[in-house]
mmCIF file of C-alpha atoms and ligand atoms in Angstrom:
data_model
loop_
_atom_site.group_PDB
_atom_site.id
_atom_site.type_symbol
_atom_site.label_atom_id
_atom_site.label_comp_id
_atom_site.label_asym_id
_atom_site.label_seq_id
_atom_site.Cartn_x
_atom_site.Cartn_y
_atom_site.Cartn_z
ATOM 1 C CA UNK E 136 4.047 -33.908 5.671
ATOM 2 C CA UNK E 137 3.383 -37.610 5.131
ATOM 3 C CA UNK E 138 5.345 -39.500 2.561
ATOM 4 C CA UNK E 139 6.659 -42.891 1.677
ATOM 5 C CA UNK E 140 10.030 -44.055 0.453
ATOM 6 C CA UNK E 141 9.726 -46.672 -2.249
ATOM 7 C CA UNK E 142 11.451 -47.984 -5.331
ATOM 8 C CA UNK E 143 11.213 -45.756 -8.368
ATOM 9 C CA UNK E 144 8.744 -46.985 -10.980
ATOM 10 C CA UNK E 145 8.339 -46.070 -14.619
ATOM 11 C CA UNK E 146 5.210 -44.060 -13.794
ATOM 12 C CA UNK E 147 7.473 -41.728 -11.764
ATOM 13 C CA UNK E 148 9.778 -40.849 -14.655
ATOM 14 C CA UNK E 149 8.143 -37.573 -15.781
ATOM 15 C CA UNK E 150 8.403 -36.152 -12.274
ATOM 16 C CA UNK E 151 11.874 -37.552 -11.672
ATOM 17 C CA UNK E 152 13.048 -35.950 -14.922
ATOM 18 C CA UNK E 153 11.509 -32.640 -13.847
ATOM 19 C CA UNK E 154 13.263 -32.782 -10.471
ATOM 20 C CA UNK E 155 16.520 -33.700 -12.184
ATOM 21 C CA UNK E 156 16.168 -30.756 -14.552
ATOM 22 C CA UNK E 157 15.456 -28.363 -11.686
ATOM 23 C CA UNK E 158 18.364 -29.683 -9.608
ATOM 24 C CA UNK E 159 20.932 -30.093 -12.382
ATOM 25 C CA UNK E 160 19.904 -27.541 -15.059
ATOM 26 C CA UNK E 161 23.289 -27.475 -16.748
ATOM 27 C CA UNK E 162 23.387 -31.251 -17.194
ATOM 28 C CA UNK E 163 20.638 -31.695 -19.764
ATOM 29 C CA UNK E 164 19.443 -34.079 -21.113
ATOM 30 C CA UNK E 165 19.156 -35.948 -17.830
ATOM 31 C CA UNK E 166 20.404 -39.471 -17.307
ATOM 32 C CA UNK E 167 18.165 -41.966 -19.057
ATOM 33 C CA UNK E 168 16.198 -43.100 -16.014
ATOM 34 C CA UNK E 169 14.042 -45.384 -18.117
ATOM 35 C CA UNK E 170 17.163 -47.311 -19.023
ATOM 36 C CA UNK E 171 18.343 -47.145 -15.422
ATOM 37 C CA UNK E 172 15.161 -48.947 -14.317
ATOM 38 C CA UNK E 173 16.154 -51.855 -16.540
ATOM 39 C CA UNK E 174 19.764 -51.837 -15.418
ATOM 40 C CA UNK E 175 20.344 -54.635 -12.926
ATOM 41 C CA UNK E 176 23.178 -52.700 -11.272
ATOM 42 C CA UNK E 177 21.091 -49.571 -10.675
ATOM 43 C CA UNK E 178 18.697 -49.078 -7.770
ATOM 44 C CA UNK E 179 16.601 -45.949 -7.381
ATOM 45 C CA UNK E 180 14.180 -44.840 -4.697
ATOM 46 C CA UNK E 181 11.769 -41.912 -4.457
ATOM 47 C CA UNK E 182 10.153 -39.943 -1.653
ATOM 48 C CA UNK E 183 6.534 -39.586 -2.630
ATOM 49 C CA UNK E 184 3.281 -38.232 -1.294
ATOM 50 C CA UNK E 185 1.665 -40.717 1.045
ATOM 51 C CA UNK E 186 -1.836 -39.655 0.128
ATOM 52 C CA UNK E 187 -1.487 -40.438 -3.555
ATOM 53 C CA UNK E 188 -2.730 -43.783 -4.717
ATOM 54 C CA UNK E 189 -0.640 -45.423 -7.365
ATOM 55 C CA UNK E 190 0.103 -48.679 -9.064
ATOM 56 C CA UNK E 191 2.796 -50.631 -7.248
ATOM 57 C CA UNK E 192 6.068 -50.212 -9.150
ATOM 58 C CA UNK E 193 7.473 -53.077 -11.159
ATOM 59 C CA UNK E 194 10.232 -54.849 -9.267
ATOM 60 C CA UNK E 195 13.695 -54.073 -10.630
ATOM 61 C CA UNK E 196 14.835 -56.196 -13.543
ATOM 62 C CA UNK E 197 17.472 -58.022 -11.572
ATOM 63 C CA UNK E 198 17.415 -61.332 -13.318
ATOM 64 C CA UNK E 199 19.138 -63.170 -10.522
ATOM 65 C CA UNK E 200 17.289 -61.955 -7.473
ATOM 66 C CA UNK E 201 14.420 -59.519 -7.903
ATOM 67 C CA UNK E 202 13.111 -58.284 -4.586
ATOM 68 C CA UNK E 203 12.116 -61.611 -3.140
ATOM 69 C CA UNK E 204 15.350 -62.063 -1.242
ATOM 70 C CA UNK E 205 15.089 -58.729 0.580
ATOM 71 C CA UNK E 206 14.262 -59.034 4.264
ATOM 72 C CA UNK E 207 10.693 -58.307 5.248
ATOM 73 C CA UNK E 208 11.548 -55.005 6.911
ATOM 74 C CA UNK E 209 13.044 -53.618 3.737
ATOM 75 C CA UNK E 210 10.163 -54.825 1.622
ATOM 76 C CA UNK E 211 7.937 -52.962 4.033
ATOM 77 C CA UNK E 212 9.953 -49.850 3.442
ATOM 78 C CA UNK E 213 10.140 -50.071 -0.318
ATOM 79 C CA UNK E 214 6.804 -51.606 -1.173
ATOM 80 C CA UNK E 215 3.763 -49.417 -0.882
ATOM 81 C CA UNK E 216 0.946 -50.783 1.232
ATOM 82 C CA UNK E 217 -1.838 -49.368 -0.931
ATOM 83 C CA UNK E 218 -4.643 -51.629 -2.104
ATOM 84 C CA UNK E 219 -4.023 -53.524 -5.317
ATOM 85 C CA UNK E 220 -6.795 -51.669 -7.138
ATOM 86 C CA UNK E 221 -5.175 -48.283 -6.556
ATOM 87 C CA UNK E 222 -5.059 -45.750 -9.372
ATOM 88 C CA UNK E 223 -2.136 -44.360 -11.306
ATOM 89 C CA UNK E 224 -0.891 -41.048 -9.857
ATOM 90 C CA UNK E 225 -2.378 -37.868 -11.254
ATOM 91 C CA UNK E 226 0.411 -36.411 -13.358
ATOM 92 C CA UNK E 227 -0.692 -32.829 -12.729
ATOM 93 C CA UNK E 228 0.282 -32.956 -9.084
ATOM 94 C CA UNK E 229 3.847 -33.008 -7.764
ATOM 95 C CA UNK E 230 3.646 -36.274 -5.879
ATOM 96 C CA UNK E 231 7.382 -37.076 -5.986
ATOM 97 C CA UNK E 232 9.412 -34.906 -3.592
ATOM 98 C CA UNK E 233 12.838 -36.295 -4.334
ATOM 99 C CA UNK E 234 14.826 -39.266 -5.497
ATOM 100 C CA UNK E 235 18.204 -40.892 -5.206
ATOM 101 C CA UNK E 236 19.980 -43.896 -6.610
ATOM 102 C CA UNK E 237 23.058 -46.027 -6.597
ATOM 103 C CA UNK E 238 25.003 -48.421 -8.733
ATOM 104 C CA UNK E 239 26.169 -51.571 -7.039
ATOM 105 C CA UNK E 240 29.453 -53.049 -8.240
ATOM 106 C CA UNK E 241 31.555 -55.617 -6.393
ATOM 107 C CA UNK E 242 30.603 -54.544 -2.894
ATOM 108 C CA UNK E 243 30.740 -50.837 -3.745
ATOM 109 C CA UNK E 244 27.579 -48.751 -3.759
ATOM 110 C CA UNK E 245 28.191 -45.666 -5.874
ATOM 111 C CA UNK E 246 25.584 -42.974 -5.268
ATOM 112 C CA UNK E 247 24.724 -41.610 -8.700
ATOM 113 C CA UNK E 248 22.620 -38.671 -7.590
ATOM 114 C CA UNK E 249 20.244 -37.289 -5.005
ATOM 115 C CA UNK E 250 17.812 -34.435 -5.499
ATOM 116 C CA UNK E 251 14.850 -32.908 -3.696
ATOM 117 C CA UNK E 252 12.300 -30.603 -5.317
ATOM 118 C CA UNK E 253 13.418 -27.077 -4.503
ATOM 119 C CA UNK E 254 10.272 -26.079 -2.643
ATOM 120 C CA UNK E 255 10.576 -29.092 -0.329
ATOM 121 C CA UNK E 256 14.235 -28.668 0.565
ATOM 122 C CA UNK E 257 15.461 -28.135 4.127
ATOM 123 C CA UNK E 258 12.681 -30.314 5.527
ATOM 124 C CA UNK E 259 14.690 -33.461 6.113
ATOM 125 C CA UNK E 260 13.748 -35.227 2.885
ATOM 126 C CA UNK E 261 17.279 -35.365 1.473
ATOM 127 C CA UNK E 262 18.454 -36.853 4.720
ATOM 128 C CA UNK E 263 15.708 -39.471 4.772
ATOM 129 C CA UNK E 264 16.524 -40.406 1.185
ATOM 130 C CA UNK E 265 20.193 -40.779 2.094
ATOM 131 C CA UNK E 266 19.398 -42.915 5.162
ATOM 132 C CA UNK E 267 17.151 -45.125 3.045
ATOM 133 C CA UNK E 268 19.745 -45.437 0.303
ATOM 134 C CA UNK E 269 22.431 -46.428 2.794
ATOM 135 C CA UNK E 270 20.033 -49.062 4.176
ATOM 136 C CA UNK E 271 19.461 -50.336 0.677
ATOM 137 C CA UNK E 272 23.203 -50.408 -0.040
ATOM 138 C CA UNK E 273 23.761 -52.543 3.046
ATOM 139 C CA UNK E 274 20.897 -54.853 2.165
ATOM 140 C CA UNK E 275 22.436 -55.280 -1.275
ATOM 141 C CA UNK E 276 25.714 -56.308 0.316
ATOM 142 C CA UNK E 277 27.784 -53.136 -0.053
ATOM 143 C CA UNK E 278 30.390 -52.126 2.462
ATOM 144 C CA UNK E 279 32.040 -49.236 0.612
ATOM 145 C CA UNK E 280 29.781 -46.297 -0.314
ATOM 146 C CA UNK E 281 31.166 -43.692 -2.713
ATOM 147 C CA UNK E 282 30.041 -40.573 -4.549
ATOM 148 C CA UNK E 283 31.283 -37.503 -6.373
ATOM 149 C CA UNK E 284 30.056 -34.030 -5.556
ATOM 150 C CA UNK E 285 30.889 -30.690 -7.123
ATOM 151 C CA UNK E 286 33.606 -28.826 -5.261
ATOM 152 C CA UNK E 287 31.227 -25.836 -5.023
ATOM 153 C CA UNK E 288 28.274 -27.852 -3.692
ATOM 154 C CA UNK E 289 28.898 -27.313 -0.020
ATOM 155 C CA UNK E 290 25.254 -27.953 0.952
ATOM 156 C CA UNK E 291 25.395 -31.511 -0.361
ATOM 157 C CA UNK E 292 28.895 -32.001 1.058
ATOM 158 C CA UNK E 293 27.525 -31.045 4.474
ATOM 159 C CA UNK E 294 24.798 -33.652 4.152
ATOM 160 C CA UNK E 295 27.330 -36.341 3.216
ATOM 161 C CA UNK E 296 29.797 -35.331 5.935
ATOM 162 C CA UNK E 297 26.994 -35.498 8.499
ATOM 163 C CA UNK E 298 26.568 -39.181 7.614
ATOM 164 C CA UNK E 299 30.263 -39.979 7.883
ATOM 165 C CA UNK E 300 31.429 -39.559 4.288
ATOM 166 C CA UNK E 301 34.978 -38.292 4.165
ATOM 167 C CA UNK E 302 36.864 -36.660 1.309
ATOM 168 C CA UNK E 303 39.315 -39.079 -0.225
ATOM 169 C CA UNK E 304 40.238 -37.408 -3.477
ATOM 170 C CA UNK E 305 39.588 -34.888 -6.192
ATOM 171 C CA UNK E 306 38.646 -35.644 -9.781
ATOM 172 C CA UNK E 307 39.960 -32.678 -11.746
ATOM 173 C CA UNK E 308 37.517 -31.262 -14.309
ATOM 174 C CA UNK E 309 35.080 -34.091 -13.616
ATOM 175 C CA UNK E 310 31.905 -32.178 -14.538
ATOM 176 C CA UNK E 311 31.446 -31.777 -18.259
ATOM 177 C CA UNK E 312 29.397 -28.561 -18.209
ATOM 178 C CA UNK E 313 31.963 -26.266 -16.555
ATOM 179 C CA UNK E 314 34.947 -28.564 -15.961
ATOM 180 C CA UNK E 315 34.434 -28.197 -12.232
ATOM 181 C CA UNK E 316 36.330 -30.576 -9.977
ATOM 182 C CA UNK E 317 34.501 -33.467 -8.337
ATOM 183 C CA UNK E 318 35.203 -34.238 -4.719
ATOM 184 C CA UNK E 319 35.288 -37.978 -4.120
ATOM 185 C CA UNK E 320 33.712 -38.909 -0.783
ATOM 186 C CA UNK E 321 33.364 -42.336 0.786
ATOM 187 C CA UNK E 322 32.237 -44.279 3.802
ATOM 188 C CA UNK E 323 34.884 -46.988 3.914
ATOM 189 C CA UNK E 324 32.887 -49.597 5.791
ATOM 190 C CA UNK E 325 29.270 -48.677 6.237
ATOM 191 C CA UNK E 326 28.630 -51.939 8.108
ATOM 192 C CA UNK E 327 31.277 -51.220 10.759
ATOM 193 C CA UNK E 328 30.088 -50.706 14.325
ATOM 194 C CA UNK E 329 31.097 -47.005 14.475
ATOM 195 C CA UNK E 330 29.416 -46.206 11.138
ATOM 196 C CA UNK E 331 26.268 -48.054 12.163
ATOM 197 C CA UNK E 332 26.172 -46.344 15.569
ATOM 198 C CA UNK E 333 26.493 -42.933 13.930
ATOM 199 C CA UNK E 334 23.747 -43.634 11.419
ATOM 200 C CA UNK E 335 21.455 -45.088 14.085
ATOM 201 C CA UNK E 336 21.846 -41.970 16.189
ATOM 202 C CA UNK E 337 21.270 -39.647 13.226
ATOM 203 C CA UNK E 338 18.204 -41.650 12.239
ATOM 204 C CA UNK E 339 16.711 -41.221 15.702
ATOM 205 C CA UNK E 340 17.488 -37.514 15.771
ATOM 206 C CA UNK E 341 15.976 -37.113 12.311
ATOM 207 C CA UNK E 342 12.788 -38.960 13.314
ATOM 208 C CA UNK E 343 12.379 -36.773 16.411
ATOM 209 C CA UNK E 344 13.196 -33.520 14.634
ATOM 210 C CA UNK E 345 10.960 -34.027 11.620
ATOM 211 C CA UNK E 346 8.343 -36.163 13.350
ATOM 212 C CA UNK E 347 8.716 -38.765 10.658
ATOM 213 C CA UNK E 348 8.712 -42.404 11.612
ATOM 214 C CA UNK E 349 12.239 -43.746 11.334
ATOM 215 C CA UNK E 350 12.484 -45.812 8.164
ATOM 216 C CA UNK E 351 12.672 -49.550 8.592
ATOM 217 C CA UNK E 352 16.236 -50.452 9.324
ATOM 218 C CA UNK E 353 18.707 -53.018 10.422
ATOM 219 C CA UNK E 354 18.865 -53.268 14.259
HETATM 220 C C1 COA L 665 21.438 -31.751 -1.405
HETATM 221 C C2 COA L 665 19.919 -31.890 -1.244
HETATM 222 C C3 COA L 665 19.474 -33.222 -1.811
HETATM 223 C C4 COA L 665 19.577 -31.852 0.264
HETATM 224 O O1 COA L 665 18.189 -32.106 0.411
HETATM 225 P P1 COA L 665 17.334 -31.445 1.570
HETATM 226 O O2 COA L 665 16.036 -32.167 1.653
HETATM 227 O O3 COA L 665 17.254 -29.983 1.418
HETATM 228 O O4 COA L 665 18.250 -31.773 2.830
HETATM 229 P P2 COA L 665 17.820 -31.910 4.346
HETATM 230 O O5 COA L 665 16.771 -30.917 4.711
HETATM 231 O O6 COA L 665 17.508 -33.342 4.630
HETATM 232 O O7 COA L 665 19.192 -31.500 5.087
HETATM 233 C C5 COA L 665 20.062 -32.488 5.603
HETATM 234 C C6 COA L 665 21.445 -31.908 5.820
HETATM 235 O O8 COA L 665 22.027 -31.501 4.578
HETATM 236 C C7 COA L 665 22.828 -30.327 4.752
HETATM 237 N N1 COA L 665 22.202 -29.233 4.004
HETATM 238 C C8 COA L 665 21.215 -29.387 3.080
HETATM 239 N N2 COA L 665 20.889 -28.193 2.554
HETATM 240 C C9 COA L 665 21.707 -27.279 3.133
HETATM 241 C C10 COA L 665 21.857 -25.859 2.984
HETATM 242 N N3 COA L 665 21.086 -25.146 2.124
HETATM 243 N N4 COA L 665 22.785 -25.237 3.736
HETATM 244 C C11 COA L 665 23.546 -25.937 4.598
HETATM 245 N N5 COA L 665 23.439 -27.284 4.799
HETATM 246 C C12 COA L 665 22.530 -27.936 4.068
HETATM 247 C C13 COA L 665 22.822 -30.068 6.258
HETATM 248 O O9 COA L 665 23.887 -30.803 6.817
HETATM 249 C C14 COA L 665 21.498 -30.683 6.677
HETATM 250 O O10 COA L 665 21.476 -31.059 8.028
HETATM 251 P P3 COA L 665 21.007 -29.990 9.151
HETATM 252 O O11 COA L 665 19.581 -29.664 8.822
HETATM 253 O O12 COA L 665 21.154 -30.742 10.429
HETATM 254 O O13 COA L 665 21.891 -28.785 9.005
HETATM 255 C C15 COA L 665 19.168 -30.721 -1.928
HETATM 256 O O14 COA L 665 19.741 -29.505 -1.512
HETATM 257 C C16 COA L 665 19.192 -30.776 -3.458
HETATM 258 O O15 COA L 665 18.347 -31.427 -4.087
HETATM 259 N N6 COA L 665 20.163 -30.058 -4.062
HETATM 260 C C17 COA L 665 20.267 -30.020 -5.553
HETATM 261 C C18 COA L 665 20.797 -31.321 -6.093
HETATM 262 C C19 COA L 665 22.175 -31.625 -5.574
HETATM 263 O O16 COA L 665 23.036 -30.762 -5.456
HETATM 264 N N7 COA L 665 22.402 -32.912 -5.239
HETATM 265 C C20 COA L 665 23.674 -33.391 -4.792
HETATM 266 C C21 COA L 665 24.417 -33.960 -5.950
HETATM 267 S S1 COA L 665 25.966 -34.657 -5.431
#
């Protein structure tokens, strides 16, 4: 399966909303992703079909920086390399496989959500999204990476633990639909040598296992 990781664009919103609804059916309506695209603190990426031609997404509305300051390797990762005259994606086809995003605040990258279309799960896409999001967090200057996950969501917890997130607390009744507790997980310093070594090794293993080129990354 060939796909690209790139910044979420407004043309992706119908499919992102559908994936959100499938992944989080009890939390409806979904977050307002349209508003998120205009939020300078929010950064979202998608895993999408490589074969689909689409309009390049608008750069995020970060009034101070835009994308121009990102290093070339990250631009390569997040910008599609399709010709400028490419077409908008056909809406009938599921060309987005998954998405994830973060909010960046004072050196903390808070992962807001991650979801993969059900029929494409267990194929390494969630992991690639997480690797790419961690890369993005670092490029944006974060050291602390945090998230909340439902106490019952052991699949996602396994994914996070694999990448070095550790449980640091419990938010009682955090989820509004069923008052389930949220487990707070963090990577304290994602730029530290041990964290980087772990992620580098996981990235290589992932690339070998899924025969996907390792995403562009810091050395
Ligand atoms: C969590 C989610 C994004 C994982 O995506 P995915 O593409 O299936 O994950 P991957 O195939 O990349 O798996 C990566 C790792 O995640 C963990 N994992 C994911 N699904 C798992 C499952 N069903 N059982 C056990 N571990 C699982 C494993 O550690 C796995 O590594 P491994 O293959 O070496 O065991 C996906 O299950 C999903 O969209 N769930 C619904 C939304 C959700 O719960 N999001 C989390 C909100 S906090």
